[in-house]
C-alpha cells in the first residue's frame, strides 16, 4: 500500500509550502507597509517643517511636523477596530490585501501633494489627512501579518514564525532609510522641490510586489475552522472589552519597552542630531539602515529562543536591557562619530527590536482566543501607539528643550521599560490561555 505514505508526504509537503508562502507574505507585505509608514517619519524630521509649516518659528515648525507624524497614531486604533473586525469576521488574507492597498494610496498621495507655497493652509491639512489614511491602514496591518505567520505554524515553533512580521518591520525601516538616503544628499533646492517625493511615489511599484505575494497565500487553518464551525464573534471589539480587558492592558503595557525607544531612535534623532548637534542626517540614516539590517537575522533567533525559554522570561530580559542602554545610547550618539552613532542605533534598533518586538508578536497572539485574536492584537498595538509611539518624538523634543540636554529623554525610555515589566509580571500571574507558551 504505497499510496498512503505518498499521500502523507504530499500533504506534509503541501503544508510546508503553504507555511513558506505565509511566512513570505507576512515578511514582504509588512516590509512594504512599514516602508510607507516609516518614510513619513524620516521626511518629517528633516524637510516637512520647511515645506508645510514655513510660517512658524523653526522650533515650532519642528514640533508641528512631529505632531503631523503623530496624527497617524490617532487613526491607528480606529484601523485596529475596523480591520480587526474584518479580519475576525471575513478573514486574515482579505484584510491584509485591503490594508496594503490603502497604505499605498495614502503614501502615493503624499508624494503628489502641493506644499504651503502653492496652496497655503490646505497643504498641511491635506498632509494630515493623508497621514491619517496611513495610520488607518497601519492599524490593521500588523495584527493580520502576525496571524498569517503564527496560526499555520506548529505550536512549538510559533515564536520563530511569529518573528517574521517583525523582521518585515525592520526591513521596511531599512528600505525607507535607504530610499531617503539616496535623495537627502541632493544639493541646492532639489531635495525640497522634488527629491523628497521620489521615495513616496516608489510605493506604487512596491505595491505590485506585495499584492503578488499576498494573493498567493491561503487563509489560515484556525480561521477556516472558526468559519466552518460558526464560532465567529459577532462584534469582536465588544467581546474584547467585555471578556479580555486584562489581556488587552497586558498587551498594551508589554509593548512600551520597545515602542518609546524605537521612535526616539528613528524619528527624534533625525531632528535632534542635525539641529542640536550639527550632525549630518546622512550619518543617522546610514546608521539606521545598518541597524535595521543587523536586526533582521537577530529577530528570529530571539523568537526561537522564546520557544525554548518562554515568552515572558525573554521579554522581561528585553525590558531590563532597554532600561540599561537608555543613557549609553545618548552617550554614544552625542559623540557624533559615525561608528559610535551606528553602534548606538544598533543597540536600540537591532538588539532592542530583537529582544522586544521579535517576541511580542507570538506573545500577543497567545493572549487572545482565536475568534477575537486579530482585534486583540490590533488594539494592543494601536492603543499602545496612541500612548507611547505617537508622543515619543514630540515628548522627547519637549524634554530636550526643557533640560537643554538628553538626560530626561533617557529617563523617559527607562519609564517605558518599567511599564513593560509591570505588565509582564501581571501576565505571569494570569491563567495561561489556549496554547500559551510561558
Tab-separated table of C-alpha atoms in Angstrom:
chain	number	residue	atom	x	y	z
A	1	UNK	CA	0.000	0.000	0.000
A	2	UNK	CA	2.464	2.668	-1.142
A	3	UNK	CA	-0.213	5.275	-1.851
A	4	UNK	CA	-0.799	6.048	1.836
A	5	UNK	CA	2.719	7.254	2.726
A	6	UNK	CA	2.898	9.103	-0.592
A	7	UNK	CA	-0.284	10.971	0.271
A	8	UNK	CA	1.079	11.742	3.729
A	9	UNK	CA	4.315	13.033	2.265
A	10	UNK	CA	2.365	15.033	-0.299
A	11	UNK	CA	0.166	16.524	2.410
A	12	UNK	CA	3.200	17.357	4.529
A	13	UNK	CA	4.960	18.960	1.580
A	14	UNK	CA	1.846	20.952	0.748
A	15	UNK	CA	1.558	22.177	4.349
A	16	UNK	CA	5.226	23.161	4.389
A	17	UNK	CA	4.815	25.059	1.103
A	18	UNK	CA	1.779	26.897	2.475
A	19	UNK	CA	3.721	27.833	5.610
A	20	UNK	CA	6.599	29.165	3.488
A	21	UNK	CA	4.147	31.264	1.444
A	22	UNK	CA	2.500	32.567	4.592
A	23	UNK	CA	5.868	33.489	6.086
A	24	UNK	CA	6.928	35.254	2.876
A	25	UNK	CA	3.625	37.130	2.685
A	26	UNK	CA	3.979	38.184	6.308
A	27	UNK	CA	7.553	39.410	5.816
A	28	UNK	CA	7.306	41.062	2.385
A	29	UNK	CA	3.922	42.681	2.868
A	30	UNK	CA	4.861	44.049	6.286
A	31	UNK	CA	8.155	45.402	4.924
A	32	UNK	CA	6.291	47.325	2.217
A	33	UNK	CA	3.589	48.603	4.581
A	34	UNK	CA	6.116	49.870	7.108
A	35	UNK	CA	8.390	51.292	4.431
A	36	UNK	CA	5.463	53.594	3.669
A	37	UNK	CA	4.748	54.348	7.313
A	38	UNK	CA	8.353	54.991	8.392
A	39	UNK	CA	9.177	57.094	5.346
A	40	UNK	CA	6.821	59.798	6.565
A	41	UNK	CA	8.695	59.956	9.875
A	42	UNK	CA	12.075	60.302	8.186
A	43	UNK	CA	10.944	63.131	5.931
A	44	UNK	CA	9.025	64.776	8.776
A	45	UNK	CA	12.176	65.130	10.826
A	46	UNK	CA	14.155	66.791	8.024
A	47	UNK	CA	12.126	68.814	5.500
A	48	UNK	CA	8.371	68.869	6.220
A	49	UNK	CA	8.719	71.802	8.630
A	50	UNK	CA	10.045	73.948	5.778
A	51	UNK	CA	7.614	72.657	3.154
A	52	UNK	CA	4.343	72.606	5.075
A	53	UNK	CA	4.914	74.868	8.131
A	54	UNK	CA	7.235	77.634	6.832
A	55	UNK	CA	5.499	80.494	8.672
A	56	UNK	CA	6.289	79.050	12.106
A	57	UNK	CA	9.403	79.595	14.214
A	58	UNK	CA	11.899	76.767	13.465
A	59	UNK	CA	11.282	75.053	16.829
A	60	UNK	CA	7.513	75.397	16.443
A	61	UNK	CA	7.780	74.136	12.855
A	62	UNK	CA	9.658	71.053	14.048
A	63	UNK	CA	7.040	70.383	16.711
A	64	UNK	CA	4.226	70.899	14.176
A	65	UNK	CA	5.867	68.405	11.810
A	66	UNK	CA	6.246	65.871	14.625
A	67	UNK	CA	2.590	66.432	15.521
A	68	UNK	CA	1.643	65.669	11.890
A	69	UNK	CA	3.682	62.470	12.220
A	70	UNK	CA	1.784	61.621	15.412
A	71	UNK	CA	-1.737	62.005	13.979
A	72	UNK	CA	-1.419	58.599	12.297
A	73	UNK	CA	-1.462	57.063	15.746
A	74	UNK	CA	-4.868	58.634	16.366
A	75	UNK	CA	-6.216	56.764	13.338
A	76	UNK	CA	-4.424	53.506	14.151
A	77	UNK	CA	-6.865	52.388	16.903
A	78	UNK	CA	-9.740	53.065	14.502
A	79	UNK	CA	-7.932	50.946	11.923
A	80	UNK	CA	-7.378	48.292	14.573
A	81	UNK	CA	-11.099	48.164	15.360
A	82	UNK	CA	-12.181	48.268	11.695
A	83	UNK	CA	-9.689	45.800	10.249
A	84	UNK	CA	-9.695	43.669	13.384
A	85	UNK	CA	-13.445	43.260	12.867
A	86	UNK	CA	-12.964	42.399	9.191
A	87	UNK	CA	-10.093	40.035	9.992
A	88	UNK	CA	-12.057	38.198	12.680
A	89	UNK	CA	-15.282	38.103	10.655
A	90	UNK	CA	-14.224	37.785	6.981
A	91	UNK	CA	-10.650	36.542	7.083
A	92	UNK	CA	-6.977	37.338	7.633
A	93	UNK	CA	-5.951	37.214	3.968
A	94	UNK	CA	-8.602	39.601	2.573
A	95	UNK	CA	-7.875	42.122	5.318
A	96	UNK	CA	-4.143	42.131	4.631
A	97	UNK	CA	-4.683	42.803	0.930
A	98	UNK	CA	-7.032	45.690	1.771
A	99	UNK	CA	-4.617	47.317	4.247
A	100	UNK	CA	-1.780	47.094	1.712
A	101	UNK	CA	-3.863	48.876	-0.931
A	102	UNK	CA	-4.955	51.647	1.435
A	103	UNK	CA	-1.414	52.307	2.670
A	104	UNK	CA	-0.064	52.538	-0.892
A	105	UNK	CA	-2.773	55.054	-1.846
A	106	UNK	CA	-2.059	57.241	1.186
A	107	UNK	CA	1.696	57.187	0.588
A	108	UNK	CA	1.452	57.948	-3.138
A	109	UNK	CA	-0.868	60.889	-2.430
A	110	UNK	CA	1.732	62.369	-0.056
A	111	UNK	CA	4.277	62.226	-2.877
A	112	UNK	CA	1.944	64.305	-5.077
A	113	UNK	CA	0.876	66.934	-2.531
A	114	UNK	CA	1.426	70.633	-3.281
A	115	UNK	CA	3.274	72.465	-0.498
A	116	UNK	CA	2.389	75.549	1.562
A	117	UNK	CA	3.901	77.901	-1.002
A	118	UNK	CA	1.427	76.609	-3.617
A	119	UNK	CA	-1.885	76.297	-1.757
A	120	UNK	CA	-1.315	77.764	1.689
A	121	UNK	CA	-3.025	76.239	4.720
A	122	UNK	CA	-4.599	73.484	2.595
A	123	UNK	CA	-1.162	71.881	2.211
A	124	UNK	CA	-0.672	70.884	5.881
A	125	UNK	CA	-4.373	69.979	6.078
A	126	UNK	CA	-4.050	67.530	3.166
A	127	UNK	CA	-0.803	66.209	4.614
A	128	UNK	CA	-2.567	65.396	7.867
A	129	UNK	CA	-5.445	63.674	6.003
A	130	UNK	CA	-3.023	61.514	4.015
A	131	UNK	CA	-1.184	60.656	7.221
A	132	UNK	CA	-4.485	59.647	8.814
A	133	UNK	CA	-5.065	57.264	5.884
A	134	UNK	CA	-1.638	55.747	6.522
A	135	UNK	CA	-2.492	55.355	10.195
A	136	UNK	CA	-5.813	53.680	9.413
A	137	UNK	CA	-4.039	51.080	7.288
A	138	UNK	CA	-1.193	50.535	9.750
A	139	UNK	CA	-3.765	49.957	12.477
A	140	UNK	CA	-4.918	46.771	10.801
A	141	UNK	CA	-1.737	45.559	9.149
A	142	UNK	CA	0.479	44.102	11.835
A	143	UNK	CA	-2.203	42.034	13.579
A	144	UNK	CA	-3.030	40.256	10.333
A	145	UNK	CA	0.612	39.784	9.380
A	146	UNK	CA	1.265	38.151	12.746
A	147	UNK	CA	-1.670	35.764	12.390
A	148	UNK	CA	-0.795	34.799	8.818
A	149	UNK	CA	2.573	33.643	10.172
A	150	UNK	CA	1.594	32.303	13.620
A	151	UNK	CA	-1.694	30.479	13.070
A	152	UNK	CA	-0.407	27.942	10.481
A	153	UNK	CA	2.801	27.332	12.488
A	154	UNK	CA	3.467	24.299	14.715
A	155	UNK	CA	2.704	25.118	18.365
A	156	UNK	CA	6.332	24.686	19.439
A	157	UNK	CA	7.666	26.977	16.683
A	158	UNK	CA	5.276	29.916	16.949
A	159	UNK	CA	7.905	32.169	18.486
A	160	UNK	CA	10.155	31.654	15.469
A	161	UNK	CA	7.475	32.033	12.809
A	162	UNK	CA	5.828	34.897	14.679
A	163	UNK	CA	9.079	36.843	14.498
A	164	UNK	CA	8.871	37.180	10.709
A	165	UNK	CA	6.461	40.141	10.710
A	166	UNK	CA	8.910	41.972	12.996
A	167	UNK	CA	11.693	41.180	10.561
A	168	UNK	CA	9.461	42.784	7.933
A	169	UNK	CA	9.117	45.909	10.082
A	170	UNK	CA	12.917	46.165	10.357
A	171	UNK	CA	13.300	45.533	6.637
A	172	UNK	CA	10.748	48.289	5.950
A	173	UNK	CA	12.718	50.672	8.154
A	174	UNK	CA	15.940	49.782	6.335
A	175	UNK	CA	14.261	50.198	2.952
A	176	UNK	CA	12.738	53.578	3.870
A	177	UNK	CA	16.024	54.851	5.319
A	178	UNK	CA	17.984	53.673	2.283
A	179	UNK	CA	15.489	55.229	-0.141
A	180	UNK	CA	15.599	58.568	1.638
A	181	UNK	CA	19.386	58.391	1.966
A	182	UNK	CA	19.568	58.263	-1.843
A	183	UNK	CA	17.792	61.615	-2.170
A	184	UNK	CA	18.688	63.512	1.018
A	185	UNK	CA	22.150	64.364	-0.343
A	186	UNK	CA	20.664	66.320	-3.270
A	187	UNK	CA	22.122	69.818	-3.415
A	188	UNK	CA	20.566	73.235	-3.842
A	189	UNK	CA	16.795	73.290	-3.908
A	190	UNK	CA	16.458	69.824	-5.461
A	191	UNK	CA	15.549	67.970	-2.262
A	192	UNK	CA	12.894	70.486	-1.236
A	193	UNK	CA	11.378	70.922	-4.688
A	194	UNK	CA	11.136	67.320	-5.941
A	195	UNK	CA	13.684	64.939	-4.398
A	196	UNK	CA	11.682	64.140	-1.268
A	197	UNK	CA	8.746	62.967	-3.418
A	198	UNK	CA	10.586	60.101	-5.133
A	199	UNK	CA	10.562	57.588	-2.232
A	200	UNK	CA	6.826	58.200	-1.691
A	201	UNK	CA	5.959	57.630	-5.341
A	202	UNK	CA	8.070	54.461	-5.383
A	203	UNK	CA	5.423	52.942	-3.094
A	204	UNK	CA	3.208	52.308	-6.139
A	205	UNK	CA	5.830	49.934	-7.554
A	206	UNK	CA	6.321	48.152	-4.228
A	207	UNK	CA	2.559	47.651	-4.010
A	208	UNK	CA	2.639	45.314	-7.008
A	209	UNK	CA	5.239	43.126	-5.301
A	210	UNK	CA	3.246	42.977	-2.088
A	211	UNK	CA	-0.014	42.120	-3.841
A	212	UNK	CA	1.629	39.310	-5.810
A	213	UNK	CA	2.961	37.704	-2.628
A	214	UNK	CA	-0.195	38.092	-0.543
A	215	UNK	CA	-2.624	36.914	-3.234
A	216	UNK	CA	-0.863	33.530	-3.269
A	217	UNK	CA	-1.491	32.869	0.445
A	218	UNK	CA	-4.271	30.595	1.706
A	219	UNK	CA	-6.492	31.548	4.624
A	220	UNK	CA	-5.106	30.374	7.986
A	221	UNK	CA	-6.326	26.969	9.222
A	222	UNK	CA	-7.537	28.367	12.569
A	223	UNK	CA	-9.761	30.942	10.872
A	224	UNK	CA	-11.117	28.312	8.468
A	225	UNK	CA	-12.098	26.181	11.475
A	226	UNK	CA	-13.775	29.171	13.146
A	227	UNK	CA	-15.699	29.983	9.969
A	228	UNK	CA	-16.800	26.393	9.378
A	229	UNK	CA	-17.860	25.884	12.994
A	230	UNK	CA	-19.796	29.161	13.132
A	231	UNK	CA	-17.778	30.435	16.104
A	232	UNK	CA	-17.028	33.883	14.696
A	233	UNK	CA	-17.579	36.687	17.217
A	234	UNK	CA	-20.480	38.976	16.340
A	235	UNK	CA	-18.711	42.179	17.379
A	236	UNK	CA	-15.085	41.309	18.256
A	237	UNK	CA	-14.329	44.664	19.897
A	238	UNK	CA	-17.257	44.195	22.285
A	239	UNK	CA	-16.011	40.719	23.231
A	240	UNK	CA	-12.505	42.106	23.838
A	241	UNK	CA	-13.768	44.896	26.093
A	242	UNK	CA	-16.127	42.575	27.957
A	243	UNK	CA	-14.001	39.462	28.432
A	244	UNK	CA	-10.381	40.299	27.546
A	245	UNK	CA	-9.714	43.674	29.234
A	246	UNK	CA	-6.886	42.271	31.360
A	247	UNK	CA	-5.178	40.703	28.334
A	248	UNK	CA	-5.582	43.970	26.415
A	249	UNK	CA	-3.944	46.010	29.197
A	250	UNK	CA	-1.103	43.499	29.477
A	251	UNK	CA	-0.512	43.623	25.721
A	252	UNK	CA	-0.502	47.429	25.676
A	253	UNK	CA	1.887	47.680	28.602
A	254	UNK	CA	4.293	44.994	27.376
A	255	UNK	CA	4.902	46.985	24.190
A	256	UNK	CA	6.130	50.144	25.964
A	257	UNK	CA	9.726	48.942	26.426
A	258	UNK	CA	10.158	48.726	22.654
A	259	UNK	CA	7.943	51.457	21.209
A	260	UNK	CA	9.278	54.504	23.080
A	261	UNK	CA	12.996	53.860	22.305
A	262	UNK	CA	12.174	52.811	18.738
A	263	UNK	CA	10.501	56.084	17.767
A	264	UNK	CA	13.066	58.166	19.630
A	265	UNK	CA	15.841	56.411	17.671
A	266	UNK	CA	14.120	56.586	14.272
A	267	UNK	CA	12.348	59.962	14.311
A	268	UNK	CA	13.554	62.216	17.143
A	269	UNK	CA	17.241	61.651	16.367
A	270	UNK	CA	16.825	62.870	12.780
A	271	UNK	CA	15.717	66.256	14.087
A	272	UNK	CA	17.815	66.372	17.246
A	273	UNK	CA	21.079	65.203	15.607
A	274	UNK	CA	21.343	67.810	12.818
A	275	UNK	CA	19.694	70.733	14.666
A	276	UNK	CA	21.184	70.334	18.139
A	277	UNK	CA	24.455	68.509	17.470
A	278	UNK	CA	25.242	69.724	13.939
A	279	UNK	CA	25.307	66.124	12.728
A	280	UNK	CA	24.768	65.189	9.085
A	281	UNK	CA	21.418	63.421	8.542
A	282	UNK	CA	23.226	61.047	6.184
A	283	UNK	CA	25.166	59.630	9.161
A	284	UNK	CA	21.958	58.903	11.044
A	285	UNK	CA	20.184	57.444	8.015
A	286	UNK	CA	23.152	55.217	7.174
A	287	UNK	CA	23.326	54.057	10.800
A	288	UNK	CA	19.604	53.322	10.762
A	289	UNK	CA	19.943	51.208	7.602
A	290	UNK	CA	22.787	49.198	9.142
A	291	UNK	CA	20.992	48.762	12.469
A	292	UNK	CA	17.733	47.679	10.852
A	293	UNK	CA	19.524	45.144	8.664
A	294	UNK	CA	21.514	43.751	11.607
A	295	UNK	CA	18.204	43.287	13.413
A	296	UNK	CA	16.679	41.154	10.647
A	297	UNK	CA	18.722	37.977	11.405
A	298	UNK	CA	18.735	38.646	15.176
A	299	UNK	CA	14.956	38.756	15.468
A	300	UNK	CA	14.246	35.096	14.521
A	301	UNK	CA	16.980	33.955	16.910
A	302	UNK	CA	15.171	35.599	19.820
A	303	UNK	CA	11.829	34.312	18.546
A	304	UNK	CA	13.232	30.772	18.515
A	305	UNK	CA	14.772	31.322	21.965
A	306	UNK	CA	11.329	32.206	23.307
A	307	UNK	CA	10.110	28.820	22.062
A	308	UNK	CA	12.631	27.233	24.432
A	309	UNK	CA	12.699	29.620	27.409
A	310	UNK	CA	9.201	31.107	27.305
A	311	UNK	CA	7.929	34.446	26.023
A	312	UNK	CA	7.637	36.225	29.371
A	313	UNK	CA	11.154	35.353	30.502
A	314	UNK	CA	12.712	36.670	27.288
A	315	UNK	CA	10.520	39.790	27.279
A	316	UNK	CA	11.442	40.627	30.882
A	317	UNK	CA	15.108	40.396	29.955
A	318	UNK	CA	14.381	42.651	26.968
A	319	UNK	CA	12.714	45.299	29.138
A	320	UNK	CA	15.697	45.319	31.526
A	321	UNK	CA	18.080	45.578	28.567
A	322	UNK	CA	16.224	48.585	27.146
A	323	UNK	CA	16.416	50.366	30.508
A	324	UNK	CA	20.145	49.679	30.814
A	325	UNK	CA	21.043	51.082	27.377
A	326	UNK	CA	18.997	54.317	27.652
A	327	UNK	CA	21.852	56.510	28.875
A	328	UNK	CA	24.615	54.720	26.884
A	329	UNK	CA	22.525	55.266	23.731
A	330	UNK	CA	22.770	59.040	24.112
A	331	UNK	CA	26.394	58.978	25.285
A	332	UNK	CA	27.366	57.165	22.091
A	333	UNK	CA	25.059	59.171	19.823
A	334	UNK	CA	26.227	62.559	21.088
A	335	UNK	CA	29.851	61.850	20.151
A	336	UNK	CA	28.871	62.487	16.532
A	337	UNK	CA	31.327	59.793	15.460
A	338	UNK	CA	29.701	57.797	12.614
A	339	UNK	CA	30.817	54.447	14.028
A	340	UNK	CA	29.593	55.222	17.543
A	341	UNK	CA	26.348	56.697	16.228
A	342	UNK	CA	25.825	53.492	14.259
A	343	UNK	CA	26.586	51.433	17.380
A	344	UNK	CA	24.025	53.431	19.377
A	345	UNK	CA	21.369	52.744	16.748
A	346	UNK	CA	22.292	49.043	16.611
A	347	UNK	CA	21.797	48.794	20.381
A	348	UNK	CA	18.210	50.060	20.071
A	349	UNK	CA	17.028	49.131	16.578
A	350	UNK	CA	18.798	45.783	16.145
A	351	UNK	CA	19.307	44.216	19.570
A	352	UNK	CA	16.427	46.140	21.156
A	353	UNK	CA	13.954	45.135	18.451
A	354	UNK	CA	15.020	41.510	18.720
A	355	UNK	CA	14.526	41.251	22.494
A	356	UNK	CA	11.196	43.102	22.486
A	357	UNK	CA	9.252	43.186	19.227
A	358	UNK	CA	10.633	39.884	17.956
A	359	UNK	CA	8.973	38.015	20.826
A	360	UNK	CA	5.950	40.265	21.371
A	361	UNK	CA	4.251	39.035	18.190
A	362	UNK	CA	3.761	35.460	19.390
A	363	UNK	CA	3.189	36.659	22.978
A	364	UNK	CA	0.265	38.836	21.853
A	365	UNK	CA	-1.167	36.106	19.613
A	366	UNK	CA	-1.271	33.766	22.615
A	367	UNK	CA	-3.001	36.320	24.846
A	368	UNK	CA	-6.303	36.176	22.931
A	369	UNK	CA	-8.731	33.463	21.815
A	370	UNK	CA	-8.782	32.756	18.072
A	371	UNK	CA	-12.250	34.266	17.308
A	372	UNK	CA	-11.103	37.712	18.540
A	373	UNK	CA	-7.346	37.354	18.107
A	374	UNK	CA	-6.997	39.788	15.188
A	375	UNK	CA	-8.877	42.501	17.089
A	376	UNK	CA	-6.985	41.811	20.318
A	377	UNK	CA	-3.556	42.105	18.727
A	378	UNK	CA	-4.508	45.154	16.684
A	379	UNK	CA	-5.960	47.009	19.668
A	380	UNK	CA	-2.980	46.162	21.891
A	381	UNK	CA	-0.577	47.644	19.338
A	382	UNK	CA	-2.648	50.641	18.378
A	383	UNK	CA	-3.826	51.787	21.813
A	384	UNK	CA	-0.231	51.471	22.953
A	385	UNK	CA	0.719	53.510	19.890
A	386	UNK	CA	-1.521	56.383	20.955
A	387	UNK	CA	0.000	56.394	24.444
A	388	UNK	CA	3.677	55.762	23.633
A	389	UNK	CA	4.665	55.655	19.944
A	390	UNK	CA	2.830	58.775	18.792
A	391	UNK	CA	4.008	61.153	21.507
A	392	UNK	CA	7.549	59.725	21.820
A	393	UNK	CA	9.324	62.050	19.307
A	394	UNK	CA	7.223	65.038	20.413
A	395	UNK	CA	7.775	64.391	24.144
A	396	UNK	CA	11.485	63.769	23.548
A	397	UNK	CA	11.821	67.090	21.716
A	398	UNK	CA	9.980	68.887	24.517
A	399	UNK	CA	12.084	67.236	27.244
A	400	UNK	CA	15.304	68.085	25.427
A	401	UNK	CA	14.243	71.721	25.010
A	402	UNK	CA	13.239	71.925	28.689
A	403	UNK	CA	16.500	70.479	30.073
A	404	UNK	CA	18.795	71.570	27.219
A	405	UNK	CA	20.124	68.039	27.378
A	406	UNK	CA	19.227	64.441	26.690
A	407	UNK	CA	19.133	63.016	30.223
A	408	UNK	CA	15.341	63.349	30.669
A	409	UNK	CA	14.811	61.623	27.320
A	410	UNK	CA	16.858	58.669	28.608
A	411	UNK	CA	14.731	58.629	31.781
A	412	UNK	CA	11.640	58.615	29.558
A	413	UNK	CA	12.948	55.465	27.850
A	414	UNK	CA	13.528	53.834	31.242
A	415	UNK	CA	9.947	54.610	32.303
A	416	UNK	CA	8.726	52.678	29.233
A	417	UNK	CA	10.764	49.666	30.342
A	418	UNK	CA	9.289	49.825	33.847
A	419	UNK	CA	5.748	49.910	32.449
A	420	UNK	CA	6.527	46.808	30.363
A	421	UNK	CA	7.967	44.970	33.369
A	422	UNK	CA	4.814	45.627	35.399
A	423	UNK	CA	2.673	44.287	32.539
A	424	UNK	CA	4.841	41.182	32.151
A	425	UNK	CA	4.698	40.436	35.885
A	426	UNK	CA	0.911	40.672	35.646
A	427	UNK	CA	0.966	38.367	32.615
A	428	UNK	CA	2.897	35.771	34.607
A	429	UNK	CA	0.182	35.766	37.266
A	430	UNK	CA	-2.797	35.297	34.970
A	431	UNK	CA	-4.128	31.870	33.919
A	432	UNK	CA	-2.438	30.621	30.734
A	433	UNK	CA	-4.527	30.955	27.595
A	434	UNK	CA	-5.070	28.227	24.975
A	435	UNK	CA	-1.696	27.162	23.613
A	436	UNK	CA	0.098	29.911	25.523
A	437	UNK	CA	3.836	29.398	25.900
A	438	UNK	CA	5.090	30.816	29.199
